[in-house]
């Protein structure tokens, strides 16, 4: 068994900012719902997350339920709750996931993990929630290069005074 493809899920502002002081600088419940629904799917998906983003998830919400949770850290002493997989590289995470029956593999951040995933040959899809203003973030998504095609865009929505739209990009070579 192998991991067939990787998918990034990210919310980024107009400057591709994704976070500030290890948290999200906006509150968009509809985007949280989208994230939960996409990554949970039929209950057989995996998420891969950086240790700092893991720390930013409220304790009562982690591990993310009904998903296989994989945390990346280089700290050999780092421990996670039972059932959470801990790996010291993306490749080892993919190797481990290839031994576990699952459907989609989502990279859910943060910036360091996105940067690595964007270079990975298995990356096929980017689910980008584009937030239509700037939030003075201290971490950024590297951006979407022209090897990806924009294949779907939602209408512009607004919540808590913030406009956003859902966009999906696919690797051109896989279209
Ligand atoms: N807007 C969004 O969609 C979104 C999504 C996720 C996160 N965020 C935001 O992003 C920010 C966090 O991002 P970040 O870049 O600072 O941190 P991060 O990517 O979440 O985590 C970085 C940590 O992951 C580990 N790591 C990184 N690369 C690794 C590798 N190749 N192998 C093994 N371990 C590796 C290291 O952990 P150790 O230090 O333990 O070794 C590193 O310190 C927060 O502000 C968060 O709110 C935003």
Short mmCIF file of N, CA and C and ligand atoms in Angstrom, two decimals:
data_model
loop_
_atom_site.label_atom_id
_atom_site.label_comp_id
_atom_site.label_asym_id
_atom_site.label_seq_id
_atom_site.Cartn_x
_atom_site.Cartn_y
_atom_site.Cartn_z
N UNK A 1 0.84 -1.20 0.00
CA UNK A 1 0.00 0.00 0.00
C UNK A 1 0.88 1.26 0.00
N UNK A 2 0.46 2.30 -0.72
CA UNK A 2 1.21 3.56 -0.69
C UNK A 2 0.25 4.71 -0.43
N UNK A 3 0.81 5.84 -0.06
CA UNK A 3 -0.01 7.05 0.02
C UNK A 3 -0.13 7.56 -1.41
N UNK A 4 -1.37 7.64 -1.93
CA UNK A 4 -1.56 7.97 -3.34
C UNK A 4 -1.26 9.42 -3.64
N UNK A 5 -1.70 10.30 -2.77
CA UNK A 5 -1.50 11.73 -3.03
C UNK A 5 -1.64 12.52 -1.74
N UNK A 6 -1.11 13.73 -1.78
CA UNK A 6 -1.20 14.63 -0.63
C UNK A 6 -2.09 15.82 -0.98
N UNK A 7 -2.81 16.31 0.01
CA UNK A 7 -3.65 17.49 -0.17
C UNK A 7 -3.33 18.49 0.93
N UNK A 8 -3.14 19.73 0.56
CA UNK A 8 -2.94 20.80 1.54
C UNK A 8 -4.28 21.47 1.82
N UNK A 9 -4.54 21.76 3.08
CA UNK A 9 -5.69 22.59 3.45
C UNK A 9 -5.13 23.79 4.19
N UNK A 10 -5.45 24.99 3.70
CA UNK A 10 -4.88 26.19 4.30
C UNK A 10 -5.85 27.35 4.15
N UNK A 11 -5.85 28.25 5.12
CA UNK A 11 -6.57 29.52 5.00
C UNK A 11 -5.52 30.61 5.02
N UNK A 12 -5.54 31.47 4.01
CA UNK A 12 -4.50 32.50 3.92
C UNK A 12 -5.12 33.83 3.55
N UNK A 13 -4.54 34.91 4.09
CA UNK A 13 -5.05 36.25 3.77
C UNK A 13 -4.47 36.73 2.44
N UNK A 14 -4.73 37.98 2.08
CA UNK A 14 -4.31 38.46 0.75
C UNK A 14 -2.80 38.49 0.60
N UNK A 15 -2.09 38.53 1.74
CA UNK A 15 -0.64 38.56 1.75
C UNK A 15 -0.08 37.14 1.97
N UNK A 16 -0.97 36.13 1.89
CA UNK A 16 -0.65 34.73 2.20
C UNK A 16 -0.25 34.54 3.66
N UNK A 17 -0.65 35.47 4.53
CA UNK A 17 -0.46 35.29 5.96
C UNK A 17 -1.38 34.19 6.47
N UNK A 18 -0.86 33.35 7.38
CA UNK A 18 -1.68 32.22 7.88
C UNK A 18 -1.80 32.19 9.40
N UNK A 19 -1.00 33.01 10.11
CA UNK A 19 -1.08 32.94 11.57
C UNK A 19 -0.30 34.05 12.23
N UNK A 20 -0.63 34.26 13.50
CA UNK A 20 0.08 35.29 14.27
C UNK A 20 0.17 34.81 15.72
N UNK A 21 1.38 34.86 16.27
CA UNK A 21 1.61 34.42 17.66
C UNK A 21 1.03 33.04 17.91
N UNK A 22 1.32 32.14 16.98
CA UNK A 22 0.89 30.73 17.02
C UNK A 22 -0.61 30.53 17.16
N UNK A 23 -1.37 31.43 16.53
CA UNK A 23 -2.81 31.21 16.49
C UNK A 23 -3.35 31.78 15.17
N UNK A 24 -4.65 31.56 14.93
CA UNK A 24 -5.26 32.13 13.73
C UNK A 24 -5.74 33.54 14.05
N UNK A 25 -5.42 34.52 13.22
CA UNK A 25 -5.81 35.89 13.53
C UNK A 25 -7.24 36.24 13.17
N UNK A 26 -8.01 35.30 12.67
CA UNK A 26 -9.41 35.56 12.33
C UNK A 26 -10.28 34.48 12.95
N UNK A 27 -11.60 34.75 12.98
CA UNK A 27 -12.53 33.74 13.49
C UNK A 27 -13.62 33.56 12.43
N UNK A 28 -13.52 32.45 11.71
CA UNK A 28 -14.47 32.21 10.62
C UNK A 28 -15.05 30.80 10.82
N UNK A 29 -16.14 30.69 11.60
CA UNK A 29 -16.71 29.37 11.90
C UNK A 29 -17.03 28.56 10.63
N UNK A 30 -17.46 29.24 9.57
CA UNK A 30 -17.79 28.50 8.34
C UNK A 30 -16.54 27.83 7.76
N UNK A 31 -15.40 28.47 7.90
CA UNK A 31 -14.16 27.85 7.42
C UNK A 31 -13.78 26.68 8.31
N UNK A 32 -14.01 26.80 9.62
CA UNK A 32 -13.72 25.69 10.52
C UNK A 32 -14.60 24.49 10.15
N UNK A 33 -15.87 24.77 9.84
CA UNK A 33 -16.80 23.69 9.44
C UNK A 33 -16.31 23.02 8.15
N UNK A 34 -15.89 23.85 7.21
CA UNK A 34 -15.37 23.33 5.94
C UNK A 34 -14.17 22.41 6.21
N UNK A 35 -13.26 22.89 7.07
CA UNK A 35 -12.06 22.12 7.41
C UNK A 35 -12.45 20.78 8.05
N UNK A 36 -13.38 20.82 9.01
CA UNK A 36 -13.78 19.58 9.71
C UNK A 36 -14.38 18.60 8.72
N UNK A 37 -15.27 19.12 7.87
CA UNK A 37 -15.99 18.23 6.96
C UNK A 37 -15.04 17.64 5.90
N UNK A 38 -14.18 18.49 5.32
CA UNK A 38 -13.25 18.02 4.29
C UNK A 38 -12.29 16.98 4.86
N UNK A 39 -11.68 17.30 6.00
CA UNK A 39 -10.61 16.42 6.51
C UNK A 39 -11.19 15.15 7.14
N UNK A 40 -12.43 15.23 7.66
CA UNK A 40 -13.03 14.02 8.25
C UNK A 40 -13.54 13.08 7.16
N UNK A 41 -14.21 13.63 6.15
CA UNK A 41 -14.73 12.80 5.06
C UNK A 41 -15.56 11.66 5.62
N UNK A 42 -15.27 10.44 5.16
CA UNK A 42 -16.04 9.29 5.62
C UNK A 42 -15.45 8.69 6.91
N UNK A 43 -14.48 9.39 7.51
CA UNK A 43 -13.93 8.92 8.78
C UNK A 43 -12.70 8.05 8.62
N UNK A 44 -12.12 8.04 7.40
CA UNK A 44 -10.94 7.20 7.17
C UNK A 44 -9.78 8.01 6.58
N UNK A 45 -9.69 9.28 6.98
CA UNK A 45 -8.62 10.13 6.45
C UNK A 45 -7.53 10.35 7.50
N UNK A 46 -6.38 10.84 7.01
CA UNK A 46 -5.26 11.17 7.90
C UNK A 46 -4.93 12.64 7.78
N UNK A 47 -4.47 13.23 8.90
CA UNK A 47 -3.94 14.60 8.86
C UNK A 47 -2.49 14.56 9.34
N UNK A 48 -1.67 15.41 8.73
CA UNK A 48 -0.27 15.56 9.16
C UNK A 48 -0.10 17.01 9.59
N UNK A 49 0.43 17.21 10.80
CA UNK A 49 0.48 18.55 11.39
C UNK A 49 1.84 18.78 12.05
N UNK A 50 2.32 20.02 11.96
CA UNK A 50 3.56 20.39 12.65
C UNK A 50 3.32 20.52 14.15
N UNK A 51 4.38 20.33 14.91
CA UNK A 51 4.26 20.35 16.37
C UNK A 51 3.74 21.70 16.89
N UNK A 52 4.15 22.80 16.26
CA UNK A 52 3.69 24.11 16.77
C UNK A 52 2.20 24.30 16.53
N UNK A 53 1.74 23.88 15.35
CA UNK A 53 0.29 23.97 15.09
C UNK A 53 -0.47 23.06 16.03
N UNK A 54 0.06 21.85 16.25
CA UNK A 54 -0.56 20.93 17.24
C UNK A 54 -0.73 21.64 18.57
N UNK A 55 0.35 22.31 19.04
CA UNK A 55 0.29 23.01 20.33
C UNK A 55 -0.78 24.10 20.32
N UNK A 56 -1.06 24.65 19.14
CA UNK A 56 -2.03 25.76 19.06
C UNK A 56 -3.48 25.27 19.10
N UNK A 57 -3.69 23.96 18.94
CA UNK A 57 -5.06 23.42 18.96
C UNK A 57 -5.47 23.24 20.43
N UNK A 58 -6.63 23.77 20.84
CA UNK A 58 -7.03 23.59 22.24
C UNK A 58 -7.01 22.11 22.63
N UNK A 59 -6.53 21.83 23.85
CA UNK A 59 -6.33 20.44 24.27
C UNK A 59 -7.58 19.58 24.11
N UNK A 60 -8.73 20.18 24.40
CA UNK A 60 -9.97 19.37 24.31
C UNK A 60 -10.34 19.02 22.86
N UNK A 61 -9.73 19.71 21.89
CA UNK A 61 -10.05 19.45 20.47
C UNK A 61 -9.04 18.53 19.81
N UNK A 62 -8.00 18.12 20.53
CA UNK A 62 -6.99 17.27 19.91
C UNK A 62 -6.85 15.98 20.69
N UNK A 63 -6.52 14.84 20.03
CA UNK A 63 -6.36 14.74 18.58
C UNK A 63 -7.66 15.05 17.84
N UNK A 64 -7.54 15.41 16.54
CA UNK A 64 -8.72 15.67 15.73
C UNK A 64 -9.48 14.36 15.57
N UNK A 65 -10.75 14.37 15.98
CA UNK A 65 -11.46 13.09 16.04
C UNK A 65 -11.83 12.54 14.66
N UNK A 66 -11.96 11.22 14.63
CA UNK A 66 -12.32 10.48 13.41
C UNK A 66 -11.32 10.67 12.28
N UNK A 67 -10.10 11.04 12.63
CA UNK A 67 -9.01 11.12 11.66
C UNK A 67 -7.76 10.53 12.27
N UNK A 68 -6.89 9.96 11.44
CA UNK A 68 -5.58 9.52 11.92
C UNK A 68 -4.73 10.78 12.08
N UNK A 69 -4.21 11.01 13.28
CA UNK A 69 -3.41 12.22 13.55
C UNK A 69 -1.93 11.89 13.53
N UNK A 70 -1.17 12.60 12.71
CA UNK A 70 0.29 12.42 12.66
C UNK A 70 0.93 13.78 12.97
N UNK A 71 1.76 13.82 14.01
CA UNK A 71 2.46 15.06 14.38
C UNK A 71 3.92 14.93 13.97
N UNK A 72 4.44 15.99 13.33
CA UNK A 72 5.86 16.03 12.97
C UNK A 72 6.63 16.85 14.01
N UNK A 73 7.68 16.24 14.57
CA UNK A 73 8.59 16.94 15.48
C UNK A 73 9.96 16.29 15.36
N UNK A 74 11.01 17.09 15.58
CA UNK A 74 12.36 16.51 15.60
C UNK A 74 12.80 16.24 17.03
N UNK A 75 11.92 16.53 17.98
CA UNK A 75 12.23 16.36 19.40
C UNK A 75 11.89 14.93 19.82
N UNK A 76 12.93 14.12 20.02
CA UNK A 76 12.72 12.70 20.31
C UNK A 76 12.03 12.50 21.66
N UNK A 77 12.07 13.51 22.53
CA UNK A 77 11.47 13.37 23.87
C UNK A 77 10.00 13.79 23.88
N UNK A 78 9.51 14.29 22.73
CA UNK A 78 8.14 14.82 22.70
C UNK A 78 7.14 13.66 22.76
N UNK A 79 6.12 13.79 23.60
CA UNK A 79 5.13 12.71 23.70
C UNK A 79 3.75 13.24 23.33
N UNK A 80 2.93 12.33 22.82
CA UNK A 80 1.58 12.71 22.38
C UNK A 80 0.58 11.77 23.04
N UNK A 81 -0.69 12.16 23.03
CA UNK A 81 -1.72 11.26 23.58
C UNK A 81 -1.74 9.93 22.83
N UNK A 82 -2.26 8.91 23.51
CA UNK A 82 -2.33 7.57 22.91
C UNK A 82 -3.04 7.61 21.56
N UNK A 83 -2.51 6.88 20.62
CA UNK A 83 -3.16 6.79 19.31
C UNK A 83 -2.62 7.79 18.31
N UNK A 84 -1.91 8.82 18.80
CA UNK A 84 -1.35 9.82 17.88
C UNK A 84 0.01 9.32 17.39
N UNK A 85 0.24 9.43 16.09
CA UNK A 85 1.50 8.98 15.50
C UNK A 85 2.47 10.16 15.50
N UNK A 86 3.69 9.93 15.95
CA UNK A 86 4.70 11.00 15.99
C UNK A 86 5.85 10.57 15.06
N UNK A 87 6.24 11.47 14.15
CA UNK A 87 7.33 11.15 13.20
C UNK A 87 8.30 12.32 13.14
N UNK A 88 9.57 11.99 12.79
CA UNK A 88 10.57 13.07 12.74
C UNK A 88 10.88 13.51 11.32
N UNK A 89 10.07 13.08 10.35
CA UNK A 89 10.19 13.61 8.98
C UNK A 89 8.90 13.32 8.22
N UNK A 90 8.67 14.11 7.17
CA UNK A 90 7.47 13.89 6.34
C UNK A 90 7.55 12.52 5.67
N UNK A 91 8.73 12.16 5.20
CA UNK A 91 8.87 10.86 4.52
C UNK A 91 8.51 9.71 5.46
N UNK A 92 8.97 9.80 6.73
CA UNK A 92 8.64 8.73 7.68
C UNK A 92 7.14 8.70 7.95
N UNK A 93 6.52 9.88 7.98
CA UNK A 93 5.07 9.93 8.19
C UNK A 93 4.36 9.22 7.03
N UNK A 94 4.83 9.46 5.81
CA UNK A 94 4.17 8.84 4.64
C UNK A 94 4.42 7.33 4.62
N UNK A 95 5.62 6.95 5.03
CA UNK A 95 5.92 5.50 5.13
C UNK A 95 4.98 4.83 6.11
N UNK A 96 4.81 5.47 7.28
CA UNK A 96 3.94 4.91 8.32
C UNK A 96 2.50 4.84 7.81
N UNK A 97 2.05 5.93 7.17
CA UNK A 97 0.66 5.95 6.70
C UNK A 97 0.43 4.92 5.60
N UNK A 98 1.50 4.57 4.88
CA UNK A 98 1.32 3.59 3.82
C UNK A 98 1.03 2.20 4.39
N UNK A 99 1.23 2.02 5.70
CA UNK A 99 0.94 0.71 6.32
C UNK A 99 -0.45 0.71 6.98
N UNK A 100 -1.13 1.87 6.91
CA UNK A 100 -2.44 1.99 7.58
C UNK A 100 -3.50 2.26 6.53
N UNK A 101 -4.57 1.49 6.58
CA UNK A 101 -5.64 1.67 5.61
C UNK A 101 -6.31 3.03 5.83
N UNK A 102 -6.21 3.92 4.86
CA UNK A 102 -6.89 5.21 4.98
C UNK A 102 -7.16 5.76 3.58
N UNK A 103 -7.93 6.83 3.52
CA UNK A 103 -8.28 7.40 2.21
C UNK A 103 -7.41 8.62 1.92
N UNK A 104 -7.86 9.83 2.24
CA UNK A 104 -7.09 11.03 1.91
C UNK A 104 -6.03 11.34 2.98
N UNK A 105 -4.94 11.98 2.54
CA UNK A 105 -3.89 12.43 3.46
C UNK A 105 -3.80 13.95 3.35
N UNK A 106 -4.18 14.65 4.43
CA UNK A 106 -4.21 16.11 4.42
C UNK A 106 -3.04 16.69 5.22
N UNK A 107 -2.37 17.66 4.61
CA UNK A 107 -1.34 18.43 5.31
C UNK A 107 -2.04 19.66 5.85
N UNK A 108 -2.07 19.80 7.18
CA UNK A 108 -2.88 20.90 7.75
C UNK A 108 -2.02 22.01 8.37
N UNK A 109 -0.73 22.05 8.05
CA UNK A 109 0.11 23.16 8.50
C UNK A 109 0.99 22.82 9.67
N UNK A 110 1.74 23.83 10.20
CA UNK A 110 1.75 25.20 9.75
C UNK A 110 2.73 25.47 8.61
N UNK A 111 3.30 26.67 8.67
CA UNK A 111 4.09 27.17 7.55
C UNK A 111 5.26 26.25 7.20
N UNK A 112 5.94 25.72 8.20
CA UNK A 112 7.10 24.85 7.91
C UNK A 112 6.67 23.59 7.18
N UNK A 113 5.56 23.04 7.61
CA UNK A 113 5.10 21.77 7.01
C UNK A 113 4.54 22.03 5.61
N UNK A 114 3.84 23.15 5.44
CA UNK A 114 3.34 23.50 4.10
C UNK A 114 4.52 23.65 3.14
N UNK A 115 5.58 24.34 3.60
CA UNK A 115 6.72 24.61 2.70
C UNK A 115 7.31 23.28 2.21
N UNK A 116 7.37 22.31 3.10
CA UNK A 116 7.93 21.02 2.70
C UNK A 116 6.96 20.28 1.77
N UNK A 117 5.68 20.31 2.10
CA UNK A 117 4.69 19.59 1.30
C UNK A 117 4.60 20.17 -0.12
N UNK A 118 4.77 21.49 -0.23
CA UNK A 118 4.66 22.13 -1.56
C UNK A 118 5.74 21.62 -2.52
N UNK A 119 6.84 21.11 -1.96
CA UNK A 119 7.92 20.59 -2.83
C UNK A 119 7.75 19.11 -3.10
N UNK A 120 6.75 18.49 -2.45
CA UNK A 120 6.66 17.03 -2.52
C UNK A 120 5.97 16.57 -3.81
N UNK A 121 6.55 15.54 -4.48
CA UNK A 121 5.96 15.09 -5.74
C UNK A 121 4.55 14.51 -5.61
N UNK A 122 4.16 14.08 -4.41
CA UNK A 122 2.81 13.51 -4.26
C UNK A 122 1.74 14.59 -4.03
N UNK A 123 2.16 15.85 -3.89
CA UNK A 123 1.15 16.89 -3.66
C UNK A 123 0.32 17.11 -4.92
N UNK A 124 -1.00 16.89 -4.81
CA UNK A 124 -1.88 17.01 -5.99
C UNK A 124 -2.89 18.15 -5.85
N UNK A 125 -3.32 18.43 -4.61
CA UNK A 125 -4.44 19.35 -4.43
C UNK A 125 -4.13 20.37 -3.32
N UNK A 126 -4.56 21.61 -3.55
CA UNK A 126 -4.46 22.64 -2.51
C UNK A 126 -5.86 23.21 -2.31
N UNK A 127 -6.38 23.05 -1.10
CA UNK A 127 -7.66 23.65 -0.73
C UNK A 127 -7.32 24.94 -0.01
N UNK A 128 -7.56 26.06 -0.66
CA UNK A 128 -7.16 27.36 -0.11
C UNK A 128 -8.39 28.20 0.21
N UNK A 129 -8.55 28.54 1.48
CA UNK A 129 -9.58 29.52 1.83
C UNK A 129 -8.90 30.88 1.76
N UNK A 130 -9.33 31.69 0.80
CA UNK A 130 -8.68 32.99 0.60
C UNK A 130 -9.43 34.04 1.39
N UNK A 131 -8.75 34.64 2.32
CA UNK A 131 -9.34 35.65 3.19
C UNK A 131 -9.04 37.01 2.56
N UNK A 132 -10.09 37.77 2.29
CA UNK A 132 -9.93 38.91 1.39
C UNK A 132 -9.50 40.19 2.10
N UNK A 133 -8.61 40.09 3.07
CA UNK A 133 -7.98 41.27 3.67
C UNK A 133 -6.63 40.88 4.25
N UNK A 134 -5.92 41.82 4.85
CA UNK A 134 -4.59 41.50 5.41
C UNK A 134 -4.63 41.60 6.93
N UNK A 135 -3.92 40.67 7.58
CA UNK A 135 -4.00 40.55 9.05
C UNK A 135 -2.67 40.70 9.78
N UNK A 136 -1.64 41.22 9.12
CA UNK A 136 -0.36 41.44 9.80
C UNK A 136 0.14 40.15 10.47
N UNK A 137 0.18 39.08 9.67
CA UNK A 137 0.58 37.76 10.20
C UNK A 137 2.10 37.67 10.39
N UNK A 138 2.54 36.74 11.25
CA UNK A 138 3.97 36.51 11.40
C UNK A 138 4.42 35.18 10.78
N UNK A 139 3.49 34.42 10.21
CA UNK A 139 3.85 33.23 9.43
C UNK A 139 3.05 33.25 8.12
N UNK A 140 3.68 32.77 7.06
CA UNK A 140 3.08 32.88 5.72
C UNK A 140 3.12 31.57 4.97
N UNK A 141 2.14 31.39 4.10
CA UNK A 141 2.12 30.27 3.16
C UNK A 141 2.98 30.69 1.97
N UNK A 142 3.85 29.77 1.47
CA UNK A 142 4.74 30.19 0.39
C UNK A 142 4.02 30.64 -0.89
N UNK A 143 2.76 30.24 -1.07
CA UNK A 143 2.03 30.63 -2.29
C UNK A 143 1.81 29.41 -3.18
N UNK A 144 1.03 29.64 -4.24
CA UNK A 144 0.67 28.56 -5.16
C UNK A 144 1.37 28.86 -6.48
N UNK A 145 2.25 27.99 -6.94
CA UNK A 145 2.98 28.31 -8.18
C UNK A 145 2.19 27.85 -9.40
N UNK A 146 2.73 28.16 -10.60
CA UNK A 146 1.92 27.91 -11.79
C UNK A 146 1.94 26.46 -12.27
N UNK A 147 2.48 25.55 -11.42
CA UNK A 147 2.28 24.13 -11.75
C UNK A 147 0.89 23.67 -11.28
N UNK A 148 0.17 24.57 -10.59
CA UNK A 148 -1.20 24.26 -10.14
C UNK A 148 -2.21 25.11 -10.92
N UNK A 149 -3.37 24.51 -11.20
CA UNK A 149 -4.44 25.23 -11.88
C UNK A 149 -5.60 25.43 -10.90
N UNK A 150 -6.18 26.62 -10.96
CA UNK A 150 -7.37 26.90 -10.14
C UNK A 150 -8.56 26.22 -10.81
N UNK A 151 -9.18 25.24 -10.13
CA UNK A 151 -10.25 24.47 -10.77
C UNK A 151 -11.63 24.77 -10.18
N UNK A 152 -11.68 25.39 -9.00
CA UNK A 152 -12.98 25.70 -8.41
C UNK A 152 -12.85 26.89 -7.47
N UNK A 153 -13.86 27.77 -7.54
CA UNK A 153 -13.90 28.94 -6.64
C UNK A 153 -15.34 29.11 -6.18
N UNK A 154 -15.53 29.29 -4.89
CA UNK A 154 -16.89 29.50 -4.38
C UNK A 154 -17.27 30.98 -4.55
N UNK A 155 -18.51 31.29 -4.26
CA UNK A 155 -18.90 32.70 -4.13
C UNK A 155 -18.15 33.29 -2.94
N UNK A 156 -18.10 34.62 -2.88
CA UNK A 156 -17.49 35.26 -1.72
C UNK A 156 -18.50 35.25 -0.57
N UNK A 157 -18.03 34.77 0.59
CA UNK A 157 -18.88 34.73 1.78
C UNK A 157 -18.36 35.76 2.77
N UNK A 158 -19.17 36.07 3.80
CA UNK A 158 -18.69 36.99 4.83
C UNK A 158 -19.15 36.52 6.20
N UNK A 159 -18.21 36.53 7.16
CA UNK A 159 -18.55 36.19 8.53
C UNK A 159 -17.72 37.06 9.46
N UNK A 160 -18.31 37.54 10.53
CA UNK A 160 -17.61 38.43 11.46
C UNK A 160 -16.91 39.58 10.73
N UNK A 161 -17.53 40.06 9.66
CA UNK A 161 -16.97 41.20 8.93
C UNK A 161 -15.79 40.84 8.03
N UNK A 162 -15.52 39.54 7.86
CA UNK A 162 -14.38 39.12 7.04
C UNK A 162 -14.90 38.40 5.80
N UNK A 163 -14.47 38.86 4.63
CA UNK A 163 -14.87 38.19 3.38
C UNK A 163 -13.87 37.09 3.04
N UNK A 164 -14.37 36.00 2.52
CA UNK A 164 -13.49 34.88 2.16
C UNK A 164 -14.15 34.05 1.07
N UNK A 165 -13.32 33.27 0.36
CA UNK A 165 -13.87 32.35 -0.63
C UNK A 165 -13.04 31.07 -0.63
N UNK A 166 -13.70 29.98 -0.99
CA UNK A 166 -13.02 28.68 -1.03
C UNK A 166 -12.50 28.45 -2.45
N UNK A 167 -11.23 28.09 -2.54
CA UNK A 167 -10.61 27.84 -3.85
C UNK A 167 -9.96 26.47 -3.83
N UNK A 168 -10.02 25.80 -4.98
CA UNK A 168 -9.31 24.50 -5.07
C UNK A 168 -8.38 24.51 -6.26
N UNK A 169 -7.15 24.13 -6.02
CA UNK A 169 -6.13 24.04 -7.06
C UNK A 169 -5.75 22.57 -7.24
N UNK A 170 -5.50 22.19 -8.49
CA UNK A 170 -5.02 20.82 -8.77
C UNK A 170 -3.71 20.93 -9.55
N UNK A 171 -2.81 19.98 -9.29
CA UNK A 171 -1.55 19.92 -10.03
C UNK A 171 -1.89 19.73 -11.51
N UNK A 172 -1.34 20.60 -12.38
CA UNK A 172 -1.71 20.53 -13.80
C UNK A 172 -1.38 19.16 -14.39
N UNK A 173 -0.25 18.58 -13.96
CA UNK A 173 0.15 17.29 -14.55
C UNK A 173 -0.80 16.16 -14.18
N UNK A 174 -1.67 16.36 -13.15
CA UNK A 174 -2.60 15.27 -12.80
C UNK A 174 -3.99 15.52 -13.37
N UNK A 175 -4.18 16.63 -14.13
CA UNK A 175 -5.51 16.91 -14.70
C UNK A 175 -5.74 16.13 -15.97
N1 LIG B 1 -4.24 29.52 8.38
C1 LIG B 1 -4.06 28.21 8.38
O1 LIG B 1 -4.66 27.48 7.58
C2 LIG B 1 -3.12 27.58 9.35
C3 LIG B 1 -3.00 26.18 9.45
C4 LIG B 1 -2.09 25.65 10.35
C5 LIG B 1 -1.33 26.49 11.15
N2 LIG B 1 -1.46 27.83 11.04
C6 LIG B 1 -0.62 28.74 11.82
O2 LIG B 1 0.75 28.47 11.53
C7 LIG B 1 1.53 28.81 12.67
C8 LIG B 1 2.44 27.66 13.00
O3 LIG B 1 3.29 27.39 11.88
P1 LIG B 1 4.89 27.22 12.08
O4 LIG B 1 5.50 27.18 10.73
O5 LIG B 1 5.36 28.20 13.07
O6 LIG B 1 4.98 25.80 12.79
P2 LIG B 1 4.52 24.32 12.33
O7 LIG B 1 4.86 24.11 10.89
O8 LIG B 1 3.12 24.07 12.79
O9 LIG B 1 5.44 23.43 13.25
C9 LIG B 1 6.83 23.57 13.17
C10 LIG B 1 7.46 22.44 13.97
O10 LIG B 1 7.21 21.20 13.30
C11 LIG B 1 8.35 20.37 13.41
N3 LIG B 1 8.88 20.16 12.07
C12 LIG B 1 8.95 21.02 11.02
N4 LIG B 1 9.43 20.42 9.94
C13 LIG B 1 9.67 19.14 10.29
C14 LIG B 1 10.17 18.01 9.60
N5 LIG B 1 10.54 18.09 8.32
N6 LIG B 1 10.30 16.86 10.25
C15 LIG B 1 9.93 16.76 11.56
N7 LIG B 1 9.44 17.78 12.28
C16 LIG B 1 9.32 18.96 11.64
C17 LIG B 1 9.32 21.09 14.34
O11 LIG B 1 8.92 20.71 15.64
P3 LIG B 1 9.94 20.65 16.90
O12 LIG B 1 10.31 22.08 17.15
O13 LIG B 1 9.13 20.04 17.97
O14 LIG B 1 11.09 19.79 16.45
C18 LIG B 1 8.96 22.55 14.08
O15 LIG B 1 9.35 23.42 15.13
C19 LIG B 1 0.55 29.18 13.76
O16 LIG B 1 0.38 30.60 13.80
C20 LIG B 1 -0.74 28.54 13.31
O17 LIG B 1 -1.88 29.18 13.84
C21 LIG B 1 -2.33 28.39 10.16
#
